[in-house]
Amino acid sequence: MTNELLRYFRAKEKERASETAAATQCPFCSVQCTLQLVEERIVERRRYKAVPTDNPTSNGRLCLKGMNAHQHALHPERLLVPLAKVDGRFVRVRWEEALSLIAERIISIQKEDGVDAFAVYGGGSLTNEEAYLLGKFARVALKTRHIDYNGRFCMSAAAAAMNDAFGLDRGLTNPLSDIPLAQTIILAGTNVAECQPTLMPYVYEAKKNGAFIIVVDPRETKTAALADLHLPLKPGTDAALAVGIGKVLLDEGYIDEAFVRERTVGFAEWKQHIEAVEMDEIVRLTDVPEEKIRLAARKYGEAADAIVLTARGLEQQTDGYAAVRQWINVVLATGNIGRPGSGFGSITGQGNGQGGREHGQKADQLPGYRSIEHPQHRRYIASVWGVAPDELPRKGVSAYEMMQKIDAGEITGLLVMGSNPVVSSPNAAFVAKAMQKLKFLVVADMFLSETAELADLVLPVSSYLEDEGTVTNVEGRVCFRPAARKRLGEVKHDWEILCDIACKLGKGRFFPFTSAEEIFNELRLASRGGKADYYGVTYERLRRERVYWPCPDAHHPGTPRLFTERFAHPDGKARFAVLPFRPEKEETDEWYPLYLTTGRVLAHYLSGTQTRRSPALSARQPEAVVEIHPRTAKRYGIGPGMLVRIETRRGAAVVRSRYNDQIREDTIFVPFHWSGLGQINNVTSDELDPHCRMPAFKRCAARVRPVVDLGRN
Ligand code: SF4
């Protein structure tokens, strides 16, 4: 072809090419980075690319997941029509048939087995509007007490601890922009570099300003790699470590007596308790040398301003609540809270892990963080919903306990929305078996997830690209996410499905919504006067700015920094807590000599339903691996890249080995984003924290051995 001809065809192609861009927000982690999804059409071909946009949280940054978040939303496996299982196979049904079937099954199950026999299971990635409506749907349309959500596995320990200590649970007490102002930062059980990568620049900036960074983790994670001090504690001993730090602060005179006197209660009891603790015991429990514990405490105690951030590493334990309270004790004892650069936080994992827990998806909560057992709270919400207070059910049980009730035959019908509990629950093989006992399981999802595969009916829902709504990010900022594309096929929004089912049940008058904004306006009213007060936040305002709650009226600027003057308890004071710190949890023995801990990797999100379908993310990490210290691996005859059988007291999983000489020799780490043979949650512990019902994902006893490859000589 001559150059002239080439030029001619290129010019023609350019003529026929077009480009559109739509604003959206990454659906994955709690940062909620914003982006433009650019669609290039060149003749018949379409190409998509994500271009980061500016906002005051992520400041124009986007991580690998956000760059590729459109890939699953545009994936050919997206469900586009409702599917009913007939003779073990899914067949297409019309929406009208699907909705009638759901209503008929709900009515018959509640008649046969009682109103509480039909349960609802939600998710922390649903928008605020959908999370709110799911709670209302359970209480008003179904009248069931059984509703909970996957955030129980995420934020429940920190939420309960912050509520009890401060009187209020918001993930971060300070805006992220306070991080660079701190002189010491403790990151305890949080691997921000992989889980919320676009937050790392806040830590880099702090380091540049001279901050001393302390990371507490059994592995030297990517976050730990930048630390000035890494405390590689034995898994599950975080509470003891915080007690050790508290002891040094007390012994060496780092207590802020004025703060303690004026703004807290319970210090004397805490002091007495801590004074009786022996450092030798802390060292024995945590396996962290005393000089390192002392250095960490001194750096924290000396700092004019300091921040402690925790996450699932210390929270997903049978004493996760106690571990968070012990760190809060340290914060209160030194008065490091309520100032720019001084605060506490638990970094939310899921996209709407914050908003999803504020407005009624939790078994014991009503919108605005109201309690379902509090007479005045019940009266207020009943008045907003137009029902009698007595009609509202009482509190139910936590997410995993719902699964136990399914196994026991007490719950016989279930609606799952925005979650995949068959992969994300602890002891997941038990959960999958229990779910097969249900008389009726309906799942609303974008894909035929592992949970949807077990369903009698699967409802196709819109993706983040198609669903307008709000989410509340890691900072407690309410963010508006516009719809960037038209819906595909016959998919409906989650909120539309709830309204449609309610209509079929004869409860349509309580669910008259025709847009997400209408639901949000009711949510604002329902949250008014509650702890998580959104009344002053409107869509009109959110189109211009991200607003921190509490925001009680339209003229209120929002509340970036909490507890500057008083805490949220009626007396305005924070509470110290005296709690046990000696781990009473699954121990290693001669049969199960290693600690198994689980977590996330950069390329994947939660149960992997979305990210495993993204070619770019899947290529980055196609399967689960076990991170194992080379010396441990050699002891068991495991070479790098070999298939390894991991056994615990509950079962086995098989994954490939990856040597890591920066992990404790007594500990192995496996990410939880996969199903099938590599599904590590099939073997994790289902022991629950007595305070918040958080399962013990982060520590159980395990053994490993190489899988013998019969094909090899
Ligand atoms: Fe931002 Fe989190 Fe999405 Fe990454 S996964 S782009 S950090 S919201």
XYZ file of C-alpha atoms and ligand atoms in Angstrom:
721
model
C 0.000 0.000 0.000
C 1.408 3.347 -0.907
C 1.957 6.028 1.714
C -0.717 8.067 0.049
C -3.282 5.271 0.386
C -2.292 4.703 4.035
C -2.777 8.364 4.768
C -6.171 8.233 3.075
C -7.396 5.267 5.186
C -6.052 6.773 8.423
C -7.857 10.012 7.713
C -11.066 8.090 6.998
C -10.715 6.106 10.220
C -10.189 9.300 12.192
C -13.323 10.722 10.677
C -15.321 7.739 11.874
C -13.713 7.653 15.325
C -15.461 9.232 18.274
C -14.815 9.553 21.960
C -17.126 10.008 24.925
C -16.265 10.437 28.583
C -18.428 10.026 31.657
C -17.667 10.825 35.281
C -17.800 7.977 37.781
C -16.160 6.628 40.925
C -14.194 3.436 41.542
C -16.517 0.836 43.102
C -13.867 -0.933 45.135
C -12.180 0.294 48.298
C -13.194 2.954 50.789
C -11.178 5.795 49.254
C -13.709 6.166 46.430
C -11.354 7.656 43.867
C -13.050 9.504 41.032
C -12.416 9.001 37.324
C -13.647 9.611 33.820
C -14.425 6.496 31.844
C -13.406 7.336 28.300
C -14.902 5.259 25.528
C -13.189 5.444 22.166
C -15.079 4.146 19.187
C -13.015 3.515 16.111
C -15.303 2.161 13.405
C -16.577 -1.076 14.967
C -14.026 -1.272 17.761
C -14.476 0.118 21.268
C -11.695 0.924 23.659
C -12.086 2.035 27.254
C -9.711 3.806 29.503
C -9.983 5.205 33.005
C -8.636 8.699 33.534
C -8.240 9.772 37.172
C -10.007 12.972 38.176
C -9.459 15.260 41.089
C -11.231 15.131 44.426
C -10.059 16.104 47.905
C -9.576 12.470 49.058
C -7.565 10.794 46.309
C -6.298 14.042 44.713
C -6.292 12.732 41.157
C -4.842 9.319 41.946
C -6.144 5.928 40.852
C -4.701 2.500 41.608
C -4.488 -0.604 39.467
C -7.988 -1.714 40.496
C -9.579 1.614 39.656
C -7.786 1.715 36.296
C -9.465 -1.549 35.381
C -12.756 -1.334 37.258
C -14.743 -1.014 34.021
C -13.570 -4.420 32.810
C -15.911 -6.435 34.979
C -18.802 -4.020 34.463
C -18.535 -4.559 30.697
C -17.821 -8.272 30.970
C -19.796 -10.696 28.774
C -20.686 -12.810 31.832
C -22.825 -9.970 33.257
C -26.306 -11.271 34.046
C -28.845 -9.475 31.886
C -32.099 -11.315 32.631
C -33.629 -12.994 35.706
C -32.820 -16.710 35.973
C -34.820 -19.400 37.772
C -33.458 -22.830 38.582
C -35.516 -25.587 37.018
C -34.369 -29.203 37.423
C -30.940 -28.005 38.502
C -30.450 -25.642 35.532
C -30.977 -21.925 35.234
C -33.591 -20.787 32.736
C -34.614 -17.295 31.752
C -37.795 -15.934 33.320
C -39.625 -12.660 32.960
C -39.336 -10.101 35.761
C -43.051 -10.373 36.423
C -42.741 -14.133 37.007
C -39.623 -13.693 39.133
C -41.202 -11.059 41.377
C -44.425 -13.067 41.768
C -42.403 -16.149 42.699
C -40.428 -14.221 45.338
C -43.584 -12.794 46.914
C -45.291 -16.181 46.870
C -42.279 -17.896 48.518
C -41.885 -15.170 51.161
C -45.558 -15.431 52.092
C -45.564 -19.220 52.254
C -42.278 -19.469 54.215
C -43.373 -16.860 56.748
C -46.716 -18.636 57.124
C -45.112 -22.055 57.604
C -42.023 -21.154 59.622
C -42.747 -17.717 61.130
C -41.933 -14.155 60.000
C -38.340 -14.386 61.178
C -37.750 -17.437 58.991
C -37.166 -15.180 55.995
C -33.852 -13.336 56.285
C -31.972 -10.657 54.378
C -28.197 -10.506 53.830
C -26.719 -7.266 52.487
C -23.337 -5.862 51.569
C -20.953 -3.006 52.282
C -20.663 -2.104 48.614
C -24.332 -1.178 48.243
C -24.989 2.554 48.005
C -26.301 4.397 51.060
C -29.722 4.476 49.448
C -29.750 0.718 48.871
C -28.365 -0.143 52.301
C -31.009 2.097 53.879
C -33.795 0.616 51.778
C -32.683 -2.952 52.490
C -33.004 -2.266 56.227
C -36.419 -0.718 55.745
C -37.469 -3.587 53.458
C -36.550 -6.176 56.098
C -38.312 -4.324 58.926
C -41.374 -2.977 57.078
C -42.044 -5.261 54.106
C -40.924 -8.551 55.694
C -41.131 -7.630 59.402
C -38.245 -10.002 59.984
C -35.642 -9.452 62.688
C -33.061 -11.279 60.601
C -30.997 -8.856 58.592
C -27.249 -8.433 58.664
C -24.490 -7.872 56.113
C -20.939 -8.676 55.113
C -19.660 -5.551 56.880
C -19.989 -7.652 60.036
C -16.790 -9.320 58.793
C -15.167 -5.965 58.127
C -15.862 -3.139 60.554
C -17.818 -4.602 63.460
C -14.935 -4.774 65.954
C -13.779 -1.195 65.347
C -17.359 0.097 65.169
C -18.300 -1.441 68.519
C -15.040 -0.304 70.135
C -15.338 3.292 68.896
C -18.974 3.468 69.922
C -18.151 2.300 73.429
C -15.009 4.433 73.807
C -16.017 7.653 72.028
C -19.817 7.309 71.892
C -19.638 7.430 68.076
C -18.287 5.249 65.308
C -16.811 6.986 62.289
C -13.842 5.231 60.638
C -11.445 8.155 60.967
C -11.741 10.814 63.639
C -9.690 13.165 61.432
C -9.544 14.094 57.759
C -6.829 12.293 55.776
C -5.130 15.632 55.262
C -4.187 15.468 58.981
C -1.885 12.471 58.393
C 1.062 14.555 57.125
C 0.779 16.713 60.260
C 1.514 13.818 62.628
C 5.005 13.302 64.029
C 4.400 9.626 64.727
C 2.031 7.305 62.860
C 1.202 3.806 64.035
C -0.309 1.538 61.374
C -1.514 -1.511 63.290
C -2.771 -4.441 61.224
C -3.336 -2.312 58.156
C -1.656 -2.835 54.800
C -2.649 0.428 53.151
C -0.158 -0.009 50.304
C -2.154 -2.939 48.907
C -5.639 -2.317 50.249
C -6.037 1.477 49.789
C -3.013 2.351 47.618
C -4.063 5.920 46.842
C -3.870 6.766 50.542
C -0.152 6.023 50.658
C 0.904 9.512 49.507
C -0.499 10.864 52.791
C 1.948 8.593 54.629
C 4.812 9.449 52.231
C 4.166 13.120 52.858
C 4.226 12.585 56.620
C 7.517 10.747 56.250
C 8.899 13.574 54.162
C 7.898 15.929 56.968
C 9.964 13.825 59.359
C 7.272 11.573 60.860
C 8.320 8.300 62.485
C 6.274 5.436 60.977
C 5.568 2.282 62.986
C 3.937 -0.728 61.339
C 2.536 -3.646 63.337
C 2.123 -6.771 61.203
C 3.312 -10.410 61.240
C 4.559 -9.876 57.665
C 6.796 -7.203 56.275
C 4.096 -5.974 53.915
C 4.574 -3.281 51.273
C 3.381 -0.849 53.940
C 5.841 -2.188 56.500
C 8.646 -1.766 53.979
C 8.515 2.016 54.427
C 8.312 1.893 58.212
C 11.001 3.234 60.514
C 10.045 0.486 62.923
C 8.318 -2.793 62.091
C 6.854 -4.847 64.940
C 6.363 -8.371 63.511
C 4.142 -9.680 66.268
C 2.729 -13.188 66.586
C -0.716 -13.226 64.878
C -3.559 -12.447 67.254
C -1.528 -10.723 69.977
C -2.339 -7.110 69.044
C -4.209 -6.445 72.288
C -1.176 -7.513 74.305
C 1.131 -5.316 72.229
C -1.078 -2.256 72.809
C -1.095 -3.042 76.527
C 2.713 -3.215 76.458
C 2.890 0.189 74.777
C 0.425 1.567 77.326
C 2.608 0.222 80.113
C 5.721 1.969 78.805
C 3.780 5.225 78.401
C 2.644 4.942 81.980
C 6.036 3.883 83.410
C 7.967 6.566 81.554
C 5.625 9.477 82.229
C 4.015 10.115 78.851
C 0.482 10.501 80.228
C -1.403 13.706 79.377
C -2.881 14.212 82.819
C -4.948 17.289 81.984
C -6.584 15.548 79.029
C -7.214 12.410 81.040
C -8.748 14.410 83.886
C -10.939 16.683 81.812
C -11.981 14.480 78.919
C -12.020 10.831 79.988
C -13.369 8.425 82.596
C -11.921 5.126 83.777
C -8.223 6.063 83.813
C -7.595 4.983 87.418
C -8.896 1.460 86.743
C -6.866 1.226 83.534
C -3.729 2.435 85.341
C -4.177 -0.119 88.093
C -4.659 -2.871 85.529
C -1.644 -1.845 83.456
C 0.625 -1.483 86.479
C 0.055 -5.135 87.311
C 1.167 -6.265 83.841
C 4.702 -7.632 83.459
C 6.621 -6.623 80.342
C 8.119 -10.121 80.209
C 4.654 -11.499 79.673
C 3.954 -9.025 76.866
C 7.219 -10.003 75.179
C 6.417 -13.694 75.580
C 2.903 -13.283 74.172
C 3.736 -11.029 71.241
C 7.229 -12.321 70.484
C 8.298 -8.702 69.929
C 11.548 -7.676 71.703
C 11.063 -5.318 74.648
C 13.380 -2.657 73.216
C 11.217 -2.414 70.103
C 8.039 -2.048 72.181
C 9.743 0.643 74.274
C 10.974 2.484 71.180
C 7.474 2.460 69.665
C 5.943 3.759 72.891
C 8.548 6.493 73.291
C 8.163 7.685 69.707
C 4.399 7.810 70.185
C 4.606 9.395 73.630
C 7.137 12.072 72.612
C 5.248 13.220 69.515
C 3.404 16.514 69.789
C 0.829 15.008 67.431
C 0.351 11.346 66.598
C -2.117 9.139 64.803
C -3.021 5.469 65.294
C -4.703 3.665 62.410
C -5.931 0.076 62.633
C -7.645 -2.298 60.210
C -8.673 -5.911 59.754
C -5.295 -7.356 60.776
C -6.050 -6.742 64.414
C -9.829 -6.519 64.175
C -10.659 -9.866 62.563
C -9.887 -11.762 65.741
C -11.933 -13.234 68.558
C -10.619 -10.310 70.613
C -10.667 -7.702 67.850
C -12.918 -5.459 69.927
C -10.516 -5.665 72.884
C -7.512 -4.971 70.647
C -9.108 -1.788 69.277
C -10.074 -0.669 72.793
C -6.495 -1.239 73.979
C -5.175 1.025 71.213
C -7.830 3.615 72.061
C -6.624 3.460 75.691
C -3.159 4.411 74.411
C -4.626 7.295 72.388
C -6.639 8.606 75.355
C -3.811 8.247 77.860
C -1.620 10.537 75.747
C -4.431 12.890 74.669
C -3.580 12.303 71.014
C -7.017 12.992 69.593
C -9.217 15.888 68.532
C -6.424 18.063 67.107
C -4.985 18.515 63.609
C -2.480 15.657 63.282
C -3.757 13.781 66.341
C -6.421 11.141 66.097
C -7.487 7.550 65.740
C -8.987 5.595 62.897
C -9.923 2.209 61.591
C -9.478 2.147 57.841
C -12.652 0.880 56.198
C -12.165 -1.831 53.588
C -15.281 -1.934 51.433
C -16.362 0.862 49.117
C -19.295 1.802 51.326
C -18.179 0.037 54.487
C -18.871 3.288 56.350
C -22.288 4.328 54.988
C -23.379 0.716 54.714
C -23.206 0.340 58.490
C -24.936 3.572 59.423
C -28.421 3.239 58.050
C -29.984 -0.008 59.107
C -28.368 -3.083 57.517
C -26.996 -4.224 60.858
C -29.027 -6.637 62.948
C -29.371 -4.194 65.837
C -29.428 -0.804 64.169
C -31.863 1.620 62.612
C -30.903 4.539 60.318
C -28.615 7.268 61.636
C -26.940 4.782 63.995
C -30.102 4.474 66.051
C -30.656 1.373 68.135
C -33.472 -0.983 67.261
C -33.906 -1.741 70.980
C -34.197 1.902 72.097
C -37.882 2.937 72.565
C -37.342 6.541 71.477
C -35.312 5.508 68.445
C -37.982 3.014 67.433
C -40.667 5.687 67.775
C -38.769 8.170 65.612
C -37.993 5.736 62.780
C -41.519 4.301 62.902
C -42.861 7.843 62.444
C -40.623 8.423 59.399
C -41.688 5.095 57.907
C -45.376 5.557 58.730
C -45.744 2.401 60.841
C -46.489 1.796 64.520
C -43.347 1.389 66.709
C -44.612 -2.010 67.879
C -44.645 -3.241 64.315
C -40.856 -2.931 64.054
C -39.114 -6.214 64.809
C -36.448 -6.469 67.522
C -32.762 -7.077 66.899
C -31.622 -10.170 65.066
C -28.303 -12.002 64.969
C -25.002 -11.376 63.190
C -24.110 -12.483 59.662
C -22.416 -15.764 60.543
C -25.011 -16.575 63.193
C -27.656 -16.234 60.472
C -25.824 -18.993 58.615
C -25.926 -21.118 61.752
C -29.660 -20.509 61.977
C -30.030 -21.570 58.359
C -28.176 -24.772 59.171
C -30.429 -25.307 62.195
C -33.570 -24.851 60.057
C -34.692 -21.679 61.853
C -34.156 -19.517 58.774
C -35.579 -21.169 55.675
C -35.726 -18.331 53.134
C -33.013 -15.794 52.253
C -32.519 -12.758 50.040
C -28.849 -11.955 49.361
C -28.086 -8.542 47.874
C -24.593 -7.301 47.037
C -22.655 -10.079 48.723
C -21.121 -13.499 48.157
C -21.142 -15.196 51.586
C -20.270 -18.611 50.165
C -16.751 -17.268 49.540
C -16.418 -14.474 52.099
C -17.712 -16.190 55.250
C -15.431 -17.993 57.664
C -15.685 -21.777 57.596
C -17.278 -21.228 54.186
C -17.722 -24.901 53.348
C -20.167 -25.062 56.255
C -21.965 -21.968 54.916
C -22.311 -23.456 51.423
C -23.743 -26.667 52.887
C -26.126 -24.758 55.155
C -27.423 -22.659 52.262
C -28.448 -25.781 50.411
C -30.940 -26.456 53.198
C -32.891 -23.260 52.421
C -36.391 -23.668 51.051
C -35.833 -20.574 48.931
C -32.719 -18.563 48.114
C -32.888 -15.470 45.920
C -29.682 -13.645 45.010
C -29.396 -10.225 43.374
C -26.006 -9.926 41.688
C -24.180 -8.785 38.573
C -22.750 -12.261 38.032
C -23.502 -15.891 38.721
C -21.388 -15.775 41.863
C -20.680 -18.853 43.978
C -23.660 -17.888 46.168
C -25.884 -17.192 43.145
C -25.090 -20.655 41.798
C -26.877 -22.120 44.819
C -29.942 -19.904 44.363
C -33.434 -20.788 43.231
C -33.706 -17.413 41.588
C -31.037 -14.931 40.461
C -31.855 -11.291 39.744
C -29.571 -9.232 37.481
C -28.549 -5.884 38.951
C -26.898 -2.778 37.580
C -23.191 -2.112 38.058
C -21.598 0.988 39.570
C -21.368 2.445 36.075
C -25.146 2.371 35.710
C -26.352 3.012 39.253
C -26.566 6.561 40.593
C -26.249 6.950 44.340
C -24.113 7.996 47.271
C -21.437 6.233 49.292
C -19.623 7.363 52.432
C -15.897 6.972 52.191
C -13.116 6.165 54.641
C -13.108 9.730 55.977
C -16.839 9.772 56.714
C -17.399 11.930 53.646
C -20.612 11.430 51.726
C -19.792 11.235 48.002
C -22.158 11.346 45.026
C -21.573 8.852 42.234
C -23.416 9.655 39.019
C -24.537 6.972 36.579
C -22.051 6.895 33.717
C -23.816 4.516 31.349
C -27.232 3.187 30.468
C -28.336 -0.076 32.017
C -27.658 -3.268 30.101
C -30.310 -5.808 29.135
C -33.100 -6.168 31.659
C -31.041 -5.362 34.741
C -32.618 -3.363 37.547
C -31.082 -1.305 40.301
C -31.037 -3.039 43.705
C -33.388 -0.394 45.094
C -35.877 -0.952 42.264
C -35.946 -4.663 43.022
C -36.751 -3.965 46.677
C -39.560 -1.568 45.715
C -40.959 -4.111 43.224
C -40.967 -6.975 45.755
C -42.554 -4.709 48.368
C -45.331 -3.886 45.880
C -45.945 -7.581 45.273
C -46.221 -8.065 49.033
C -48.852 -5.313 49.250
C -46.419 -2.873 50.907
C -45.901 -0.617 47.921
C -47.130 2.486 49.761
C -44.016 2.372 51.963
C -41.735 2.085 48.926
C -42.989 4.678 46.414
C -39.515 5.654 45.178
C -38.734 6.433 41.569
C -35.123 7.575 41.995
C -32.133 7.160 44.286
C -32.444 10.810 45.236
C -35.951 10.284 46.616
C -34.629 7.462 48.798
C -31.739 9.644 49.940
C -34.153 12.374 50.977
C -36.016 9.902 53.181
C -32.670 8.650 54.553
C -31.747 12.238 55.453
C -34.934 12.563 57.441
C -34.492 9.142 59.078
C -30.931 10.018 60.110
C -31.906 13.487 61.406
C -30.928 13.904 65.048
C -29.109 10.541 65.022
C -25.383 10.171 65.514
C -24.767 9.755 61.789
C -26.832 12.801 60.870
C -27.084 13.370 57.087
C -29.959 15.821 57.196
C -27.916 18.729 55.834
C -26.519 16.695 52.930
C -28.416 16.976 49.658
C -27.804 15.705 46.137
C -27.576 19.301 45.009
C -24.759 19.876 47.507
C -23.046 16.570 46.779
C -22.787 17.446 43.098
C -20.414 20.212 44.246
C -18.611 18.755 47.255
C -17.981 15.685 49.423
C -19.545 16.339 52.837
C -18.343 14.971 56.193
C -21.096 13.790 58.537
C -22.475 14.715 61.012
C -24.065 17.493 59.010
C -27.349 18.380 60.704
C -28.583 21.194 58.456
C -28.165 22.728 55.038
C -25.906 25.524 56.346
C -23.674 23.220 58.392
C -20.204 22.829 56.845
C -19.909 19.154 57.849
C -17.526 17.798 60.497
C -14.058 16.882 59.211
C -12.503 16.471 62.659
C -14.406 14.806 65.500
C -14.070 15.207 69.261
C -12.275 18.547 69.248
C -14.206 19.710 72.319
C -16.170 16.739 73.578
C -16.786 13.083 72.879
C -20.209 11.800 71.875
C -21.195 10.187 75.188
C -23.839 12.224 77.068
C -21.205 13.510 79.548
C -18.867 14.447 76.697
C -16.094 12.131 77.978
C -14.317 9.180 76.406
C -14.053 5.815 78.173
C -10.957 3.812 79.076
C -11.537 0.068 79.073
C -10.038 -2.689 81.173
C -10.157 -5.850 79.095
C -8.294 -9.152 78.968
C -5.329 -9.175 76.603
C -4.110 -12.748 76.848
C -5.274 -14.442 73.662
C -7.814 -17.180 74.245
C -7.924 -18.355 70.697
C -7.124 -21.270 68.455
C -3.584 -22.351 69.321
C -0.969 -24.240 67.411
C 0.032 -27.720 68.569
C 2.088 -30.622 67.285
C -0.605 -31.483 64.698
C -1.240 -27.926 63.515
C 2.058 -26.124 64.169
C 1.636 -22.946 62.062
C -0.516 -19.849 62.296
C -2.643 -19.232 59.218
C -3.548 -15.613 58.577
C -5.530 -14.264 55.620
C -5.936 -10.936 53.843
C -6.108 -8.993 50.608
C -3.825 -8.404 47.631
C -3.538 -5.329 45.453
C -5.252 -6.725 42.342
C -8.382 -8.150 43.976
C -11.395 -7.094 45.971
C -13.444 -9.113 48.485
C -14.665 -12.475 47.173
C -13.239 -11.709 43.710
C -16.631 -11.897 41.942
C -15.754 -8.696 40.106
C -11.952 -8.574 40.008
C -11.491 -12.209 38.984
C -13.500 -11.305 35.866
C -11.243 -8.399 34.993
C -8.616 -9.671 32.505
C -6.009 -7.129 33.620
C -6.477 -7.773 37.339
C -6.740 -11.505 36.926
C -3.553 -11.555 34.862
C -1.804 -9.668 37.639
C -2.680 -12.377 40.135
C -4.601 -15.304 38.677
C -4.758 -17.546 41.732
C -4.355 -17.693 45.479
C -0.856 -18.333 46.824
C 0.479 -19.161 50.241
C 3.238 -16.851 51.423
C 5.623 -18.986 53.434
C 9.079 -18.371 54.865
C 11.697 -20.324 52.860
C 13.004 -22.042 56.026
C 9.489 -23.165 56.965
C 8.839 -24.310 53.401
C 12.023 -26.365 53.302
C 11.141 -27.983 56.606
C 8.006 -29.377 54.964
C 9.602 -30.189 51.600
C 7.850 -27.336 49.795
C 9.621 -25.712 46.862
C 8.746 -22.299 45.400
C 5.690 -22.479 43.124
C 4.695 -25.936 44.359
C 1.092 -26.797 45.106
C 0.587 -26.899 48.864
C -2.204 -28.488 50.859
C -3.147 -26.322 53.843
C -5.121 -28.112 56.514
C -6.835 -26.719 59.583
C -9.217 -28.305 62.051
C -12.069 -27.526 59.597
C -10.780 -28.734 56.246
C -8.249 -28.192 53.500
C -7.367 -25.830 50.654
C -4.754 -26.188 47.928
C -2.727 -23.213 46.701
C 0.660 -22.563 45.147
C 3.596 -21.593 47.356
C 5.362 -18.250 47.228
C 8.517 -17.830 49.257
C 8.622 -14.723 51.422
C 11.528 -14.246 53.791
C 9.742 -11.262 55.364
C 7.031 -13.314 57.070
C 7.353 -14.922 60.480
C 8.562 -18.506 60.302
C 5.591 -19.706 62.337
C 3.029 -17.953 60.118
C 1.617 -18.463 56.614
C -0.500 -15.945 54.718
C -3.157 -16.681 52.073
C -5.428 -14.098 50.365
C -9.147 -14.850 50.486
C -10.374 -13.690 47.039
C -10.741 -17.099 45.395
C -13.204 -19.976 45.378
C -12.668 -23.634 44.474
C -9.658 -25.559 45.715
C -7.839 -22.359 46.678
C -10.691 -21.002 48.782
C -8.972 -20.327 52.068
C -12.168 -19.354 53.845
C -13.165 -23.003 53.710
C -10.681 -23.536 56.515
C -10.727 -20.262 58.515
C -12.075 -20.215 62.033
C -15.714 -19.374 62.735
C -15.124 -18.480 66.363
C -16.742 -15.103 66.997
C -15.735 -12.110 69.089
C -18.250 -12.023 71.972
C -18.528 -8.205 71.791
C -19.254 -7.720 68.108
C -19.553 -11.197 66.524
C -16.550 -10.623 64.259
C -15.102 -13.972 63.086
C -11.465 -14.912 63.692
C -10.264 -14.736 60.075
C -6.797 -13.639 61.046
C -5.592 -16.533 63.085
C -6.081 -20.262 63.175
C -3.790 -23.228 63.551
C -2.713 -24.946 60.345
C -0.336 -27.461 58.824
C 1.083 -27.645 55.316
C 2.396 -30.308 53.005
C 3.296 -30.451 49.336
C 0.697 -31.910 47.007
C 2.242 -34.950 45.377
C 2.080 -34.518 41.635
C 1.252 -38.023 40.371
C 2.241 -36.994 36.878
C 5.845 -36.506 37.950
C 8.468 -39.157 38.546
Fe -9.040 4.198 44.626
Fe -9.508 2.109 46.186
Fe -10.419 2.136 43.689
Fe -7.840 1.890 44.136
S -9.420 0.421 44.722
S -8.796 3.260 42.640
S -7.560 3.155 45.938
S -11.062 3.478 45.329
